[in-house]
Amino acid sequence: VQDTMDAAFVPLLLLSSVGYASGALAATNVRVVLEDLVIGDETYKRYAMKGDGPQWFEQDGTAGIKVRFGDDSFKVVYHNLLDVPTVIHQHGLTPSHNLDGVPYMSTPPIQPSRSSLVEFPLTYENTGTYFLHSHYGFQHELGVGAPVIVEAPMPLGYPLRSRIRRAKDVVMMLEDFGGYFADNETTNLDGFSPNEVYQELVDAWGDDSGEWDYEECMAPGDGMDVHFRYHLCNSKTLLDPVVVKHRPGDDLRIRVISGTTMSNYKLEFPVNVTLIAVDGQPVKPKRMDTFWIAVAQRADFLMTIPRTKNKKVFPIFARVASDKKQRSGLVITTGSKANVPEYSLTTDDAVGDMGDGVGTKQEMTLEAWKPLSPRRDVHWFHLNITGDNGFNAINRVSYQLPPTVPTYTPNPNPLVVKYGERVCIQLRNFNADAHPFHMHGKSFQVVEIDGQEFNGAMRDVVLTPKGDCKTVSFCFDATNPGVWPLHCHMAYHLYAGMLTTIEYEGVALSS
């Protein structure tokens, strides 16, 4: 169900009580607003999502949607309190095509002072950790995002199932803020002018594109063209971190959401934890104390607070996966006398780039708890990642959406599939950067990296290897008809057109 309430002006005050007949779940209100973000002595303008209603939660310094599987559908009224249009995507969830929240491709933007009701049922495959974000222009980078948690027990037979069910949630929403062009640190000084950064990228591509060698397998790059002044966890830096109090011996489900623009992270835990899910999908349990997470990915961990008298402070750090030495994080404490030390925003050394091999090596160790069933009949697509910084990026062409371009045009080069078939896509990376590719409408299984086949995780974002024409392959069953974006989730690469679509042959779509 989608009801875009902009045929005539309807006061937002009246829409705050939108609901159905007695006995039906009332809609949760989510308002897209402009607010102040205070970091140290600086105050910045930033967008945000505020809410109230039966599916709205607030904890650990963040807030978002929480739904209990089996009881409720996803039922939200988005209210646009900005002076520009917006549209909201439920990242990782699988509604029908017309509720996907991509401007004009699936969903009309919500105009200023207007609201839109989005309601759809949730399948068991939709349980886990997800997030909302705007798919309109630079708005995701500017703060339009929030966690989504769909609660459900782990699958029958899953190890630690009862402990996970009793575990207390800790949510870490990671964001980068204040992006600037690497060769011009004066860009976007107010944190609200990302168009300045994008224009630098446009100009750089204009200088290079005439002589670009699309046949060259570029060597892996050693840095990014966009850096960030700050890294946030639940809207806070480590100068004033979110502090979460629990008891020794508590089991915690740490839900990490990489709701970032361009930044990957290395997560560092104070104790060994057990990875239990990625991108909402259960994986075979894996013990670790560090984990790499890419743009738009999510990861769930089971962590037990040690029973110790001497240690009462347990920080979880998210260190920027680049040559920068920045970090963010969240602090867990026990007892009333826990003294949280002062933390620096930087460290003495950098952890290096996730795309330099550590990310792909980690990916190859992950195994889906419920992998795809074997099938011999497979429809393969082979895509080359070309160009630079997202320009002419998929098979040498760009495909851009409004408002980056003034008018929506259907993709002239879609990947056309048939309902019910097994589809596999291989990405071959001619570009120097690693790219976190996200597919709307379905989860997929990662099955190959750089020529090595494996039975990998089910997820909806996978990071490609850097350069050297290395490959990554993933597969899915085409059972959700629609026009579904497949794109790099690094925001500036998406603006530049690092985007294609998966479209179903001969299927009529609802509007």
Coordinates of C-alpha atoms in Angstrom, one line a residue:
V1 CA 0.0 0.0 0.0
Q2 CA 1.3 3.4 -0.8
D3 CA -0.7 6.6 -0.4
T4 CA 1.1 9.8 -1.4
M5 CA -1.0 12.5 0.2
D6 CA -0.1 15.4 -2.0
A7 CA -3.1 15.8 -4.3
A8 CA -4.2 18.6 -2.1
F9 CA -2.6 20.3 0.9
V10 CA -3.3 18.3 4.1
P11 CA -1.9 19.8 7.3
L12 CA 0.8 17.7 8.8
L13 CA -0.9 18.0 12.2
L14 CA -3.8 16.1 10.9
L15 CA -1.6 13.4 9.4
S16 CA 0.0 12.7 12.7
S17 CA -3.1 10.5 13.5
V18 CA -3.2 8.5 10.3
G19 CA -4.3 5.0 11.0
Y20 CA -6.9 2.3 10.1
A21 CA -10.0 0.9 11.6
S22 CA -10.1 -0.1 15.3
G23 CA -7.9 -3.1 15.9
A24 CA -5.5 -2.3 13.1
L25 CA -1.9 -1.1 13.9
A26 CA -1.7 2.7 13.7
A27 CA 1.0 4.0 11.4
T28 CA 4.3 5.2 12.7
N29 CA 5.2 8.8 11.8
V30 CA 8.7 9.6 10.5
R31 CA 9.5 13.2 9.9
V32 CA 12.4 14.4 7.7
V33 CA 13.6 17.6 9.3
L34 CA 16.5 20.1 9.4
E35 CA 18.3 20.4 12.7
D36 CA 21.6 21.4 14.4
L37 CA 24.5 19.0 14.8
V38 CA 27.0 20.0 17.5
I39 CA 30.5 18.7 17.3
G40 CA 32.8 20.2 19.9
D41 CA 32.6 23.9 19.5
E42 CA 31.1 23.8 16.0
T43 CA 27.5 23.7 15.0
Y44 CA 26.4 22.4 11.6
K45 CA 23.1 22.2 9.8
R46 CA 22.1 18.6 9.0
Y47 CA 19.0 16.7 8.1
A48 CA 17.6 14.0 10.4
M49 CA 14.7 11.6 10.9
K50 CA 12.4 12.1 13.9
G51 CA 9.5 9.9 14.8
D52 CA 6.7 8.6 17.0
G53 CA 4.2 5.8 17.0
P54 CA 4.1 2.1 17.7
Q55 CA 7.1 1.1 15.6
W56 CA 9.4 4.0 16.6
F57 CA 12.2 3.2 19.1
E58 CA 14.9 5.3 20.8
Q59 CA 17.9 3.8 22.5
D60 CA 21.7 4.2 22.7
G61 CA 21.6 7.7 21.3
T62 CA 19.9 6.7 18.1
A63 CA 16.3 6.2 16.9
G64 CA 14.5 4.3 14.2
I65 CA 11.9 1.6 13.3
K66 CA 11.6 -1.6 15.2
V67 CA 9.1 -4.3 14.1
R68 CA 8.3 -7.7 15.6
F69 CA 8.1 -10.2 12.8
G70 CA 4.8 -12.1 12.8
D71 CA 2.9 -9.3 14.6
D72 CA 3.1 -6.4 12.3
S73 CA 3.7 -5.2 8.8
F74 CA 6.0 -2.3 8.1
K75 CA 3.7 0.7 8.3
V76 CA 5.1 4.2 8.2
V77 CA 3.9 7.6 7.2
Y78 CA 6.9 9.7 6.0
H79 CA 6.4 13.5 6.5
N80 CA 8.6 15.8 4.5
L81 CA 9.3 18.9 6.6
L82 CA 12.1 20.1 4.3
D83 CA 11.8 22.8 1.7
V84 CA 12.9 20.3 -1.0
P85 CA 11.5 16.9 -2.2
T86 CA 12.6 13.7 -0.6
V87 CA 12.0 10.0 -1.0
I88 CA 12.9 7.2 1.5
H89 CA 14.3 3.8 0.7
Q90 CA 14.0 0.8 3.1
H91 CA 17.5 -0.5 2.5
G92 CA 17.7 -4.3 2.4
L93 CA 14.0 -4.9 2.8
T94 CA 12.0 -6.3 -0.1
P95 CA 8.7 -4.6 -0.6
S96 CA 6.9 -4.6 -3.9
H97 CA 8.6 -2.5 -6.6
N98 CA 6.4 0.6 -6.2
L99 CA 7.4 1.0 -2.5
D100 CA 11.1 0.8 -3.0
G101 CA 11.8 4.5 -2.6
V102 CA 13.8 5.3 -5.7
P103 CA 12.8 8.6 -7.3
Y104 CA 10.5 8.1 -10.3
M105 CA 11.9 4.7 -11.0
S106 CA 9.6 3.3 -8.3
T107 CA 8.3 6.1 -6.1
P108 CA 7.3 9.7 -6.7
P109 CA 9.2 12.0 -4.4
I110 CA 7.4 13.4 -1.4
Q111 CA 7.0 17.2 -2.0
P112 CA 7.6 19.7 0.8
S113 CA 4.8 19.8 3.4
R114 CA 3.4 16.5 2.1
S115 CA 3.3 12.9 3.4
S116 CA 3.3 9.4 2.1
L117 CA 2.1 6.2 3.7
V118 CA 4.2 3.1 3.0
E119 CA 2.9 -0.3 4.2
F120 CA 4.0 -3.8 3.3
P121 CA 4.2 -7.3 4.9
L122 CA 7.5 -8.6 6.1
T123 CA 8.8 -12.1 5.2
Y124 CA 11.1 -14.1 7.5
E125 CA 13.9 -13.2 5.1
N126 CA 13.3 -9.5 6.0
T127 CA 14.2 -10.1 9.7
G128 CA 17.4 -8.7 11.1
T129 CA 19.2 -5.3 10.8
Y130 CA 18.4 -2.8 8.1
F131 CA 18.1 1.0 7.7
L132 CA 16.2 3.8 6.1
H133 CA 17.9 6.4 3.9
S134 CA 16.9 9.0 1.3
H135 CA 17.6 8.1 -2.3
Y136 CA 17.2 11.7 -3.4
G137 CA 20.3 13.7 -4.3
F138 CA 22.8 14.3 -1.5
Q139 CA 20.3 13.8 1.3
H140 CA 21.7 10.5 2.6
E141 CA 25.1 12.2 3.1
L142 CA 23.3 15.1 4.8
G143 CA 21.7 12.9 7.4
V144 CA 18.5 11.4 6.2
G145 CA 18.9 7.9 7.6
A146 CA 17.7 5.7 10.6
P147 CA 18.0 2.1 11.8
V148 CA 15.4 -0.5 11.0
I149 CA 15.3 -3.6 13.2
V150 CA 12.9 -6.5 12.4
E151 CA 12.9 -8.8 15.5
A152 CA 12.6 -12.5 15.2
P153 CA 14.2 -15.6 16.6
M154 CA 17.2 -17.0 14.7
P155 CA 16.3 -20.1 12.5
L156 CA 15.5 -23.4 14.2
G157 CA 18.7 -25.3 14.9
Y158 CA 20.9 -22.2 15.0
P159 CA 23.7 -22.4 17.6
L160 CA 23.2 -20.0 20.5
R161 CA 19.6 -19.4 19.4
S162 CA 18.2 -19.1 22.9
R163 CA 21.0 -16.8 24.1
I164 CA 20.6 -14.6 21.0
R165 CA 16.9 -14.3 21.6
R166 CA 17.5 -13.2 25.2
A167 CA 20.3 -10.8 24.3
K168 CA 19.9 -7.1 24.7
D169 CA 20.2 -4.9 21.6
V170 CA 23.0 -2.4 21.2
V171 CA 22.6 -0.4 18.0
M172 CA 25.6 1.3 16.3
M173 CA 24.7 3.6 13.4
L174 CA 27.9 4.6 11.7
E175 CA 28.0 7.8 9.6
D176 CA 30.7 10.0 8.0
F177 CA 30.1 13.7 7.9
G178 CA 31.7 16.8 6.3
G179 CA 33.0 15.3 3.1
Y180 CA 35.6 17.2 1.1
F181 CA 37.5 16.7 -2.1
A182 CA 40.9 15.2 -1.3
D183 CA 42.8 17.8 -3.4
N184 CA 40.7 20.8 -2.1
E185 CA 40.1 20.8 1.6
T186 CA 38.1 24.1 1.3
T187 CA 35.2 22.3 -0.3
N188 CA 32.0 21.8 1.8
L189 CA 33.4 23.6 4.9
D190 CA 29.9 24.0 6.2
G191 CA 29.1 20.3 5.9
F192 CA 26.0 21.2 3.9
S193 CA 27.4 21.8 0.5
P194 CA 28.3 18.4 -1.0
N195 CA 27.6 19.8 -4.5
E196 CA 31.0 21.5 -4.2
V197 CA 32.7 18.1 -3.8
Y198 CA 30.7 16.6 -6.6
Q199 CA 31.6 19.4 -9.0
E200 CA 35.3 18.8 -8.3
L201 CA 34.8 15.2 -9.3
V202 CA 32.9 16.2 -12.4
D203 CA 35.7 18.6 -13.4
A204 CA 38.4 16.0 -12.8
W205 CA 36.6 13.4 -14.9
G206 CA 36.2 16.1 -17.6
D207 CA 39.9 16.5 -17.7
D208 CA 40.6 12.8 -17.9
S209 CA 37.7 11.3 -19.9
G210 CA 38.9 12.3 -23.4
E211 CA 42.0 10.1 -23.1
W212 CA 40.6 7.4 -20.8
D213 CA 41.9 3.9 -21.6
Y214 CA 38.9 1.6 -20.9
E215 CA 40.9 -1.5 -21.8
E216 CA 43.5 -0.9 -19.0
C217 CA 43.2 -3.0 -15.8
M218 CA 44.1 -0.2 -13.3
A219 CA 46.3 -1.1 -10.4
P220 CA 44.7 -0.9 -7.0
G221 CA 44.6 2.7 -5.8
D222 CA 46.1 4.0 -2.6
G223 CA 43.5 6.5 -1.5
M224 CA 40.0 8.0 -2.0
D225 CA 39.1 11.2 -3.7
V226 CA 36.6 12.2 -1.0
H227 CA 37.6 12.3 2.7
F228 CA 35.5 13.3 5.8
R229 CA 36.2 15.6 8.6
Y230 CA 34.2 13.6 11.2
H231 CA 33.0 10.1 11.8
L232 CA 29.9 9.5 13.9
C233 CA 28.4 6.7 15.9
N234 CA 24.8 7.4 16.8
S235 CA 25.3 11.0 15.8
K236 CA 28.3 11.5 18.2
T237 CA 32.0 11.6 17.8
L238 CA 34.4 10.1 20.4
L239 CA 34.8 13.6 21.9
D240 CA 31.4 12.9 23.5
P241 CA 30.6 9.2 22.8
V242 CA 27.4 7.4 23.5
V243 CA 27.8 5.5 26.7
V244 CA 25.6 2.4 27.2
K245 CA 25.2 0.8 30.6
H246 CA 24.9 -3.0 31.1
R247 CA 25.7 -5.6 33.7
P248 CA 28.6 -8.0 33.8
G249 CA 27.6 -11.3 32.2
D250 CA 25.0 -9.7 30.0
D251 CA 24.6 -11.0 26.5
L252 CA 24.4 -8.2 24.0
R253 CA 23.4 -8.3 20.3
I254 CA 25.5 -5.6 18.7
R255 CA 23.8 -4.4 15.6
V256 CA 26.2 -2.4 13.4
I257 CA 24.9 -0.3 10.5
S258 CA 27.3 1.3 8.1
G259 CA 25.1 4.1 7.0
T260 CA 28.0 6.0 5.5
T261 CA 28.5 8.0 2.4
M262 CA 31.9 6.7 1.3
S263 CA 33.7 5.2 4.3
N264 CA 34.4 1.6 5.2
Y265 CA 35.5 0.6 8.7
K266 CA 37.5 -1.9 10.8
L267 CA 35.5 -2.7 13.9
E268 CA 37.5 -3.4 17.0
F269 CA 35.8 -5.1 19.9
P270 CA 37.1 -5.2 23.5
V271 CA 36.5 -9.0 23.8
N272 CA 35.9 -11.8 21.4
V273 CA 32.5 -11.7 19.8
T274 CA 30.5 -14.1 17.6
L275 CA 29.3 -12.9 14.2
I276 CA 25.8 -14.2 13.6
A277 CA 24.4 -12.2 10.6
V278 CA 25.4 -9.9 7.8
D279 CA 22.9 -7.6 6.0
G280 CA 20.1 -9.1 8.0
Q281 CA 20.9 -12.7 6.9
P282 CA 22.1 -15.4 9.3
V283 CA 25.6 -16.7 8.8
K284 CA 27.4 -19.7 10.4
P285 CA 28.7 -18.4 13.7
K286 CA 32.3 -17.1 13.6
R287 CA 34.4 -15.9 16.5
M288 CA 36.5 -12.8 16.2
D289 CA 37.6 -9.5 17.8
T290 CA 37.8 -7.4 14.6
F291 CA 35.6 -7.2 11.5
W292 CA 35.7 -5.1 8.4
I293 CA 32.4 -3.5 7.3
A294 CA 31.8 -1.7 4.0
V295 CA 29.5 1.2 3.1
A296 CA 25.8 0.2 3.5
Q297 CA 26.6 -3.2 5.0
R298 CA 25.3 -4.4 8.4
A299 CA 26.6 -7.0 10.8
D300 CA 25.2 -8.5 14.0
F301 CA 27.4 -9.9 16.8
L302 CA 26.8 -11.7 20.1
M303 CA 29.0 -10.2 22.8
T304 CA 29.1 -11.2 26.4
I305 CA 30.3 -8.6 28.9
P306 CA 33.1 -10.2 31.1
R307 CA 32.5 -10.7 34.7
T308 CA 35.5 -8.8 36.0
K309 CA 35.9 -6.4 38.9
N310 CA 38.9 -4.6 37.4
K311 CA 37.5 -3.6 34.0
K312 CA 34.3 -1.6 33.8
V313 CA 34.7 0.2 30.4
F314 CA 34.4 -1.7 27.1
P315 CA 34.7 0.6 24.0
I316 CA 33.8 -0.7 20.5
F317 CA 35.8 1.3 17.9
A318 CA 35.0 1.8 14.2
R319 CA 38.4 2.8 12.6
V320 CA 38.2 4.3 9.1
A321 CA 39.5 1.8 6.6
S322 CA 41.9 4.0 4.7
D323 CA 45.2 5.8 5.1
K324 CA 43.4 8.2 7.5
K325 CA 43.8 7.6 11.2
Q326 CA 40.2 8.5 12.2
R327 CA 37.7 6.5 14.2
S328 CA 34.4 6.7 16.0
G329 CA 32.8 4.3 18.4
L330 CA 30.5 3.5 21.3
V331 CA 31.3 2.8 25.0
I332 CA 29.7 0.0 27.1
T333 CA 30.1 0.4 30.9
T334 CA 29.3 -1.7 33.9
G335 CA 28.6 -0.4 37.4
S336 CA 28.0 3.1 38.7
K337 CA 31.7 3.9 39.2
A338 CA 32.9 3.3 35.6
N339 CA 35.1 6.1 34.5
V340 CA 35.0 6.7 30.8
P341 CA 38.4 8.0 29.7
E342 CA 38.8 10.8 27.1
Y343 CA 39.2 9.3 23.6
S344 CA 41.0 10.9 20.6
L345 CA 39.4 11.1 17.2
T346 CA 42.5 9.7 15.7
T347 CA 45.0 6.9 16.4
D348 CA 48.8 6.7 16.0
D349 CA 48.5 4.5 12.9
A350 CA 46.1 3.8 10.0
V351 CA 44.4 0.4 9.5
G352 CA 44.7 0.5 5.7
D353 CA 42.1 0.0 3.0
M354 CA 39.4 -2.7 3.2
G355 CA 39.7 -3.1 -0.5
D356 CA 43.4 -4.0 -0.3
G357 CA 42.6 -7.7 0.2
V358 CA 41.5 -7.9 3.8
G359 CA 37.9 -7.3 2.9
T360 CA 37.8 -10.0 0.2
K361 CA 39.7 -12.5 2.4
Q362 CA 37.2 -12.0 5.2
E363 CA 34.2 -12.3 2.7
M364 CA 35.5 -15.7 1.6
T365 CA 35.4 -17.0 5.2
L366 CA 31.7 -16.2 5.6
E367 CA 29.1 -18.9 5.0
A368 CA 25.3 -18.5 4.7
W369 CA 23.2 -20.4 7.3
K370 CA 20.7 -21.0 4.5
P371 CA 22.4 -20.8 1.1
L372 CA 20.7 -21.0 -2.2
S373 CA 19.8 -24.5 -3.3
P374 CA 21.9 -25.8 -6.2
R375 CA 20.6 -25.3 -9.7
R376 CA 22.2 -26.0 -13.1
D377 CA 20.1 -23.6 -15.2
V378 CA 21.7 -20.2 -14.5
H379 CA 21.4 -16.9 -16.4
W380 CA 24.7 -15.1 -16.2
F381 CA 25.5 -11.4 -16.7
H382 CA 29.0 -10.1 -16.9
L383 CA 29.5 -6.4 -16.1
N384 CA 32.8 -4.4 -16.3
I385 CA 33.4 -1.7 -13.8
T386 CA 35.0 1.0 -15.9
G387 CA 35.8 4.8 -15.9
D388 CA 36.6 6.6 -12.7
N389 CA 34.7 8.0 -9.6
G390 CA 31.5 6.5 -10.9
F391 CA 31.5 8.2 -14.4
N392 CA 31.0 5.8 -17.3
A393 CA 31.3 3.1 -14.7
I394 CA 29.3 0.1 -15.9
N395 CA 30.3 -1.2 -19.3
R396 CA 31.5 2.3 -20.1
V397 CA 28.3 4.2 -19.6
S398 CA 26.6 6.2 -16.8
Y399 CA 23.0 6.1 -15.8
Q400 CA 21.9 8.9 -13.5
L401 CA 18.6 9.6 -11.6
P402 CA 16.9 12.9 -10.7
P403 CA 17.8 15.3 -9.2
T404 CA 21.3 14.8 -10.5
V405 CA 19.7 14.9 -13.9
P406 CA 16.6 17.0 -14.5
T407 CA 14.4 14.3 -15.9
Y408 CA 13.9 10.6 -15.2
T409 CA 14.6 8.3 -18.1
P410 CA 14.3 4.5 -18.0
N411 CA 17.6 2.7 -18.1
P412 CA 18.5 2.0 -21.7
N413 CA 20.7 -1.0 -20.8
P414 CA 18.9 -3.0 -18.1
L415 CA 19.7 -6.6 -17.1
V416 CA 16.5 -8.4 -18.2
V417 CA 15.6 -11.5 -16.3
K418 CA 12.7 -14.0 -16.3
Y419 CA 10.6 -14.7 -13.2
G420 CA 11.7 -17.8 -11.4
E421 CA 15.2 -18.2 -12.9
R422 CA 18.5 -18.3 -11.1
V423 CA 20.5 -15.2 -12.0
C424 CA 24.2 -14.7 -11.4
I425 CA 26.1 -11.5 -11.9
Q426 CA 29.9 -11.2 -12.2
L427 CA 31.5 -7.8 -11.7
R428 CA 35.0 -7.3 -13.2
N429 CA 36.8 -4.3 -11.8
F430 CA 38.9 -2.3 -14.2
N431 CA 38.8 0.6 -11.8
A432 CA 41.4 1.3 -9.1
D433 CA 38.9 1.5 -6.2
A434 CA 36.9 -1.1 -4.3
H435 CA 33.1 -0.6 -4.7
P436 CA 30.3 -1.7 -2.4
F437 CA 27.6 -2.9 -4.8
H438 CA 24.0 -3.0 -3.5
M439 CA 21.1 -4.8 -5.1
H440 CA 17.5 -3.7 -4.4
G441 CA 14.6 -6.1 -4.2
K442 CA 16.4 -9.4 -3.2
S443 CA 19.3 -10.7 -1.1
F444 CA 22.0 -12.6 -3.1
Q445 CA 24.6 -15.1 -2.3
V446 CA 28.3 -14.3 -2.8
V447 CA 29.8 -17.3 -4.7
E448 CA 33.1 -16.1 -6.2
I449 CA 36.0 -13.7 -5.7
D450 CA 39.0 -13.4 -8.0
G451 CA 38.4 -16.8 -9.5
Q452 CA 37.9 -18.6 -6.3
E453 CA 34.5 -20.2 -5.9
F454 CA 32.9 -20.6 -2.4
N455 CA 29.5 -21.0 -0.7
G456 CA 29.4 -17.5 0.8
A457 CA 27.0 -15.3 2.7
M458 CA 23.6 -14.2 1.7
R459 CA 23.6 -10.4 1.8
D460 CA 22.6 -7.3 -0.2
V461 CA 25.9 -5.4 -0.4
V462 CA 29.2 -6.9 -1.5
L463 CA 32.6 -5.1 -1.8
T464 CA 34.5 -5.7 -5.0
P465 CA 38.2 -6.3 -5.0
K466 CA 40.3 -3.2 -6.0
G467 CA 41.5 -3.0 -9.6
D468 CA 43.6 -5.5 -11.6
C469 CA 40.3 -6.7 -13.3
K470 CA 39.6 -8.8 -10.3
T471 CA 36.1 -10.3 -10.1
V472 CA 33.2 -10.9 -7.6
S473 CA 30.1 -12.9 -8.4
F474 CA 26.8 -13.3 -6.7
C475 CA 23.6 -15.2 -7.4
F476 CA 19.9 -14.8 -6.6
D477 CA 16.5 -16.3 -7.6
A478 CA 14.4 -13.8 -9.6
T479 CA 11.1 -13.9 -7.6
N480 CA 10.3 -10.3 -6.9
P481 CA 9.2 -8.6 -10.1
G482 CA 10.1 -5.0 -10.6
V483 CA 12.7 -2.5 -11.7
W484 CA 15.5 -2.9 -9.2
P485 CA 18.6 -0.8 -9.0
L486 CA 22.0 -2.4 -8.8
H487 CA 24.6 0.3 -7.9
C488 CA 27.7 1.3 -6.1
H489 CA 26.6 2.6 -2.7
M490 CA 29.4 5.1 -2.4
A491 CA 27.2 8.1 -2.8
Y492 CA 29.4 10.2 -5.1
H493 CA 29.8 7.2 -7.4
L494 CA 26.0 6.8 -7.5
Y495 CA 25.6 10.5 -8.3
A496 CA 28.0 10.0 -11.2
G497 CA 25.9 7.1 -12.6
M498 CA 27.4 3.9 -11.3
L499 CA 24.0 2.3 -11.6
T500 CA 22.1 -0.2 -13.7
T501 CA 18.8 -2.0 -13.2
I502 CA 17.5 -5.5 -13.0
E503 CA 14.1 -5.8 -14.8
Y504 CA 11.7 -8.6 -15.3
E505 CA 10.6 -9.7 -18.8
G506 CA 6.9 -9.6 -19.5
V507 CA 5.8 -8.6 -16.0
A508 CA 3.2 -5.9 -15.6
L509 CA 4.0 -3.7 -12.6
S510 CA 1.6 -1.9 -10.2
S511 CA 2.0 1.8 -10.1

